[in-house]
XYZ file of N, CA and C in Angstrom:
495
model
N -46.660 110.517 80.392
C -45.656 109.411 80.435
C -45.709 108.413 80.311
N -45.327 107.777 79.744
C -45.598 106.173 79.311
C -44.462 105.578 80.482
N -45.259 104.522 81.290
C -44.654 103.585 81.976
C -43.940 102.466 81.627
N -42.929 102.182 81.594
C -42.799 100.975 81.581
C -42.500 99.921 82.697
N -42.685 98.473 82.624
C -42.920 97.903 83.867
C -42.254 97.683 84.929
N -42.491 97.208 85.746
C -41.707 97.465 87.408
C -40.560 96.942 87.271
N -39.300 97.971 87.750
C -38.353 97.514 87.403
C -37.843 97.041 89.348
N -37.057 96.144 89.868
C -37.008 96.448 91.417
C -35.573 96.779 91.679
N -35.202 97.438 92.201
C -34.110 97.842 92.231
C -33.829 97.777 93.860
N -32.570 96.912 93.972
C -32.420 97.159 95.477
C -31.481 98.294 95.984
N -31.923 98.867 96.938
C -31.362 100.091 97.532
C -30.219 99.623 98.166
N -28.873 100.588 97.971
C -28.078 100.306 98.328
C -27.807 100.155 100.190
N -28.584 100.571 100.523
C -28.763 100.674 102.437
C -29.402 99.451 102.579
N -29.085 98.665 103.777
C -29.701 97.298 103.979
C -31.484 98.111 103.809
N -32.075 96.841 103.635
C -33.587 96.832 103.567
C -33.999 96.247 102.862
N -35.720 96.398 102.346
C -36.481 95.638 101.454
C -36.146 96.416 99.663
N -36.379 95.904 99.056
C -35.983 96.171 97.415
C -37.041 97.418 97.104
N -36.552 98.414 96.826
C -37.468 99.395 95.842
C -37.733 99.702 94.641
N -39.293 99.403 94.737
C -39.878 98.889 93.067
C -39.806 100.474 91.813
N -39.494 100.499 90.984
C -40.021 102.028 90.813
C -40.661 102.110 89.363
N -40.988 102.374 88.311
C -41.475 102.387 87.001
C -40.487 103.686 86.418
N -40.182 102.800 85.261
C -38.835 103.873 84.565
C -40.099 104.128 82.990
N -39.831 105.351 82.846
C -40.367 105.811 81.459
C -40.206 104.992 80.527
N -40.824 104.683 79.481
C -40.994 104.004 78.497
C -40.099 105.231 77.209
N -40.584 105.972 77.170
C -40.438 106.635 76.296
C -38.533 107.094 76.255
N -38.349 107.143 77.225
C -36.663 108.066 77.294
C -36.426 106.455 77.037
N -36.732 104.976 77.821
C -35.415 104.003 77.006
C -35.973 103.487 75.662
N -36.955 103.578 74.931
C -37.856 103.481 73.671
C -36.681 104.340 72.343
N -36.024 105.740 72.672
C -35.701 106.819 72.050
C -34.324 107.007 71.914
N -33.736 105.835 72.426
C -31.807 106.123 72.894
C -31.724 107.704 73.581
N -32.697 108.206 74.521
C -32.124 109.173 75.286
C -32.644 110.373 74.497
N -33.178 110.223 73.349
C -33.152 111.667 72.376
C -34.534 112.249 72.711
N -35.316 111.370 73.099
C -36.344 112.079 73.191
C -36.935 112.959 74.458
N -36.784 112.163 75.988
C -36.711 113.013 77.503
C -35.634 112.785 78.029
N -35.942 113.070 79.182
C -34.466 113.315 80.568
C -34.571 111.187 81.075
N -33.918 111.030 81.918
C -33.974 109.788 82.860
C -34.624 110.453 83.392
N -36.077 109.559 83.622
C -36.774 109.717 84.788
C -37.820 108.528 85.556
N -38.551 108.635 86.641
C -39.139 107.194 87.194
C -39.809 108.049 87.931
N -40.439 106.827 88.751
C -41.644 107.091 89.726
C -41.537 105.944 90.822
N -41.194 105.940 91.974
C -41.183 104.871 92.389
C -42.709 104.139 92.707
N -42.684 102.960 92.965
C -43.684 102.234 93.008
C -44.987 102.345 94.396
N -44.555 102.414 95.576
C -45.592 103.460 96.827
C -46.258 104.766 96.236
N -45.216 105.941 95.544
C -45.858 106.872 95.011
C -46.839 106.935 94.367
N -46.593 105.949 93.207
C -47.876 105.927 92.049
C -48.992 105.129 92.669
N -48.741 104.166 93.475
C -50.037 103.471 94.216
C -50.348 104.913 95.241
N -49.919 105.731 95.474
C -50.626 106.568 96.393
C -51.615 107.539 95.558
N -51.032 107.997 94.053
C -51.760 108.687 93.453
C -52.425 108.300 93.067
N -53.034 106.840 92.611
C -54.253 106.241 91.697
C -54.924 106.079 93.349
N -54.711 105.702 93.999
C -55.544 105.235 95.482
C -56.499 106.473 95.362
N -55.159 107.856 95.992
C -56.080 109.282 95.707
C -57.233 109.489 94.599
N -56.706 109.167 93.639
C -57.519 109.952 92.334
C -58.776 108.930 92.622
N -59.006 107.145 93.069
C -59.804 106.557 93.571
C -60.844 107.095 94.118
N -60.248 107.159 95.449
C -60.523 108.247 96.392
C -61.704 109.457 96.051
N -60.988 110.500 95.625
C -61.765 111.196 94.579
C -63.308 111.157 93.824
N -62.485 110.753 92.997
C -63.848 110.018 92.570
C -65.279 109.724 92.680
N -65.140 108.371 93.497
C -65.458 107.443 94.553
C -66.314 108.928 95.105
N -65.408 109.749 95.701
C -66.303 110.887 96.752
C -67.361 111.988 95.562
N -67.219 112.052 94.334
C -67.599 112.827 93.515
C -68.932 112.161 93.202
N -68.673 110.470 92.994
C -69.933 109.319 92.519
C -70.730 109.874 94.028
N -70.555 109.932 95.119
C -71.438 109.820 96.008
C -72.253 111.024 96.348
N -71.433 112.501 95.773
C -71.998 113.226 96.463
C -73.268 113.829 95.127
N -72.920 113.652 93.516
C -73.649 113.505 92.680
C -73.999 112.309 92.014
N -75.081 111.326 92.996
C -75.081 109.606 92.728
C -76.458 110.376 91.306
N -76.680 111.195 91.150
C -78.098 111.469 89.922
C -77.089 111.503 89.167
N -76.739 112.438 88.339
C -75.336 112.706 87.394
C -74.963 111.341 86.868
N -74.452 110.751 87.860
C -73.275 109.334 88.080
C -74.148 108.360 87.356
N -76.147 108.201 87.744
C -76.940 107.311 87.785
C -77.278 108.103 85.538
N -77.303 108.826 85.599
C -77.198 109.654 84.321
C -76.313 109.381 83.490
N -75.148 109.154 83.854
C -73.929 108.609 83.222
C -73.689 106.928 82.585
N -74.204 106.631 83.593
C -74.160 105.752 83.789
C -75.439 104.430 82.663
N -76.154 105.541 82.942
C -77.349 105.084 82.255
C -76.886 105.432 80.334
N -76.603 106.620 79.990
C -75.999 106.867 78.766
C -75.454 106.197 78.186
N -73.926 105.672 79.218
C -73.361 104.287 79.140
C -73.600 102.904 78.730
N -74.854 102.489 79.191
C -75.934 101.491 79.191
C -76.359 101.444 77.618
N -77.099 102.608 77.111
C -77.796 102.977 76.436
C -77.263 103.018 75.118
N -76.404 103.588 75.192
C -75.814 103.881 73.605
C -74.684 102.216 73.624
N -74.833 101.493 74.392
C -74.312 100.146 74.268
C -75.193 99.009 73.496
N -76.621 99.173 74.286
C -77.738 98.467 73.533
C -78.029 99.116 72.328
N -77.855 100.152 72.196
C -78.309 100.768 70.854
C -77.465 100.146 69.412
N -76.175 100.312 70.278
C -75.159 99.227 69.217
C -75.402 98.076 68.920
N -76.033 96.969 69.958
C -76.283 96.015 70.226
C -77.639 96.125 68.831
N -78.855 96.819 69.317
C -79.917 96.744 68.147
C -79.483 97.421 66.728
N -78.268 97.724 66.700
C -78.146 98.250 65.203
C -77.548 96.972 64.590
N -76.442 96.240 65.501
C -75.478 94.858 64.999
C -77.015 93.906 64.595
N -78.049 94.232 65.440
C -79.107 92.740 65.485
C -79.826 92.943 64.314
N -80.518 94.829 64.367
C -81.158 95.062 62.787
C -79.875 95.060 61.545
N -78.830 95.231 61.611
C -78.227 94.703 60.453
C -78.076 93.145 60.093
N -78.305 92.132 60.878
C -78.052 91.204 60.852
C -79.272 90.664 59.860
N -80.724 91.113 60.785
C -81.942 90.529 60.254
C -82.081 91.436 58.970
N -81.743 92.205 58.555
C -81.964 93.007 57.266
C -81.037 92.108 56.205
N -79.597 91.557 56.463
C -79.221 90.552 55.963
C -79.953 89.579 55.463
N -80.507 88.966 57.006
C -81.378 88.095 56.751
C -82.602 87.948 55.594
N -83.129 89.084 56.039
C -84.658 89.722 55.138
C -83.769 89.219 53.550
N -83.154 90.212 53.561
C -82.317 90.628 51.585
C -82.235 88.802 51.548
N -81.072 87.959 52.271
C -80.728 86.416 51.731
C -82.536 85.881 51.264
N -83.486 86.083 52.512
C -84.823 85.204 51.850
C -85.332 85.956 50.745
N -85.212 87.187 50.702
C -85.853 87.744 49.124
C -85.322 87.188 47.744
N -83.794 87.084 48.414
C -82.709 86.401 46.948
C -83.174 85.037 46.722
N -83.181 84.332 47.677
C -84.391 83.040 47.542
C -85.379 82.964 47.373
N -86.338 83.831 46.845
C -87.647 83.808 47.123
C -87.259 84.017 45.041
N -86.853 84.949 44.677
C -86.770 85.463 43.708
C -86.650 84.231 42.682
N -85.237 83.970 43.236
C -84.609 82.219 42.673
C -85.762 81.795 42.302
N -86.556 81.162 43.563
C -87.500 80.077 43.465
C -88.609 80.330 42.457
N -88.912 81.588 42.284
C -89.639 81.877 41.215
C -89.434 82.146 39.756
N -88.421 82.535 40.066
C -87.355 82.178 38.339
C -87.194 80.852 38.215
N -87.030 79.498 38.706
C -86.832 78.685 38.371
C -88.579 77.850 37.874
N -89.584 78.805 38.699
C -90.749 78.309 38.232
C -91.332 78.717 37.009
N -90.330 79.850 36.596
C -90.670 80.490 35.076
C -90.003 79.429 34.471
N -88.529 79.502 35.085
C -87.966 78.342 33.668
C -88.911 76.856 33.374
N -88.801 76.391 34.688
C -89.713 75.522 34.242
C -91.184 75.356 33.465
N -92.335 76.373 33.567
C -92.877 76.737 33.012
C -92.775 76.916 31.122
N -91.528 77.873 30.785
C -91.122 77.859 29.596
C -90.275 77.170 29.023
N -90.132 75.794 30.081
C -90.146 74.181 29.195
C -88.394 74.204 29.202
N -87.418 74.650 29.986
C -86.033 74.738 30.405
C -85.640 74.021 31.397
N -86.194 73.563 32.034
C -86.001 73.249 33.367
C -86.927 71.429 33.095
N -86.321 70.350 33.665
C -86.879 69.240 33.632
C -88.251 69.425 35.009
N -89.200 68.431 35.204
C -89.757 68.305 36.240
C -89.197 67.610 37.239
N -88.251 66.592 37.432
C -87.495 66.559 38.584
C -86.285 67.060 39.162
N -85.913 68.311 38.222
C -84.738 69.303 38.415
C -85.357 70.369 39.198
N -86.459 70.839 38.812
C -87.502 71.486 39.567
C -87.992 70.954 41.223
N -88.155 69.664 41.725
C -88.667 69.497 42.614
C -87.632 68.845 43.344
N -85.852 68.528 42.478
C -84.598 68.130 43.629
C -83.819 70.042 43.405
N -83.894 70.873 43.236
C -83.847 72.401 43.902
C -84.540 72.240 44.909
N -85.794 72.461 44.246
C -86.942 73.075 45.718
C -86.555 72.585 46.943
N -86.653 71.290 47.070
C -86.301 70.691 48.355
C -84.632 70.482 48.395
N -84.181 70.986 47.366
C -82.582 71.048 48.565
C -81.568 69.880 48.762
N -81.732 68.342 47.189
C -81.390 67.232 47.492
C -79.799 67.568 47.026
N -79.211 68.556 46.731
C -77.780 68.703 46.066
C -76.997 68.449 47.431
N -76.226 67.811 47.222
C -75.455 67.325 48.247
C -74.041 68.727 47.794
N -73.480 68.941 48.965
C -71.931 69.738 49.320
C -71.196 69.294 48.316
N -70.937 68.326 47.355
C -69.880 67.655 46.848
C -69.719 67.907 45.568
N -68.699 69.260 44.676
C -68.845 69.900 43.820
C -69.168 68.803 42.541
N -68.375 67.474 42.856
C -68.483 66.557 41.817
C -69.905 65.839 41.612
N -70.502 65.756 42.368
C -71.853 65.314 42.046
C -72.992 66.435 41.334
N -72.794 67.585 41.986
C -73.379 68.695 41.476
C -73.016 69.183 39.996
N -71.949 69.040 40.171
C -71.424 69.314 38.145
C -71.995 68.417 37.091
N -71.375 67.045 37.855
C -72.435 65.223 37.120
C -74.115 65.947 36.954
N -74.713 66.275 38.051
C -76.238 66.376 38.036
C -76.577 67.453 36.877
N -75.531 68.422 36.753
C -76.084 69.542 35.989
C -75.823 68.851 33.960
N -74.645 67.935 34.059
C -74.186 67.209 32.909
C -75.073 66.278 32.305
N -75.997 65.509 33.622
C -76.645 65.211 33.462
C -78.206 65.707 32.674
N -78.394 67.092 33.421
C -79.611 67.417 32.862
C -79.443 68.237 31.235
N -77.946 68.275 31.063
C -77.991 68.949 29.885
C -78.118 67.406 28.502
N -77.449 67.020 29.263
C -77.670 65.120 27.902
C -79.092 64.948 28.250
N -79.736 65.462 29.411
C -80.934 64.732 29.474
C -82.114 64.860 28.143
N -81.677 66.334 28.195
C -82.362 67.194 27.000
C -81.721 67.851 25.965
N -81.054 67.077 25.462
C -80.188 68.284 24.319
C -80.485 69.231 23.452
N -81.697 69.383 23.503
C -81.862 71.016 22.632
C -82.393 71.770 23.704
N -82.895 71.223 24.711
C -83.122 72.886 25.918
C -82.315 72.271 27.220
N -81.506 73.779 26.634
C -80.333 73.635 27.642
C -80.987 74.540 29.365
N -80.027 74.136 30.270
C -80.679 75.014 31.513
C -80.185 76.154 31.134
N -81.389 77.322 31.670
C -80.866 78.413 31.423
C -79.624 78.547 32.723
N -78.906 79.771 31.985
C -77.352 80.040 33.053
C -78.300 80.393 34.605
N -79.400 81.084 34.712
C -80.138 81.634 35.731
C -80.054 80.256 36.840
N -80.718 78.811 36.098
C -80.778 77.916 37.102
C -79.475 77.261 37.027
N -78.273 77.091 36.344
C -77.094 77.042 36.636
C -76.606 77.756 38.107
N -76.680 79.289 38.096
C -75.882 79.532 39.174
C -76.972 78.997 40.351
N -78.213 79.306 40.327
C -78.667 78.514 41.475
C -78.826 77.378 41.932
N -78.750 76.553 41.348
C -77.772 74.874 41.523
C -76.520 75.537 41.885
N -75.905 75.909 41.586
C -74.494 76.305 41.913
C -74.298 76.713 43.737
N -75.588 77.891 43.654
C -75.516 78.546 45.152
C -76.090 77.428 46.041
N -77.322 76.741 45.546
C -77.798 75.900 46.759
C -77.094 75.092 47.196
N -75.656 74.792 46.131
C -74.999 73.593 46.832
C -74.227 74.284 47.927
N -74.077 75.547 48.093
C -73.171 75.919 49.104
C -74.053 76.033 50.331
N -75.393 75.843 50.165
C -76.593 76.347 51.309
C -76.262 74.662 52.726
C-alpha cells in the first residue's frame, strides 16, 4: 500500500483533529485499482514503533550476527569505493601513458626534421595558451616558417590536444 501525505480530518465530534493517511494508489487511479481505504496516524505510528522495537530486540539478542551484517555492508561500500579509486587511477595511468607516447612521437618528428626546435620546446613546456586563435596562429606560423617541411598530422593533433590541458 502506498500512502499519500497526511490529511487531517476534523472529527465530527468535538475534540482534536484526527490525522490519517489515504491510499495514493486509489487516489491516482481514479477508483479503478482498489477501494478507498486509509490508516490513522496514531495506528501507523504504533505499527512503526512496534516494528522498531522488534528489530532492536533481535539486534540485542544476536549481537554477533548484527556485527557481521554491518561489517558486510561496510566492506561492500569500501570495495565499491576502491573500485572507483582504481578506475580513476587506471584512467590517469592511461592518460599518462598517452602523453608519454605523444612526447616520444614528437621527439621522432624532431629527429626526422618534421618539427622545428623551438616548436618542440614549446610543446614540452606547455606554453600554448587556451586561446584557440593563438594556437591556430602558432600552427600557421610553423607551416609558413618551413614551407617545404609541413608539420605532421600527429603534431597538429598533439598541439590541439595540449591546448586543452
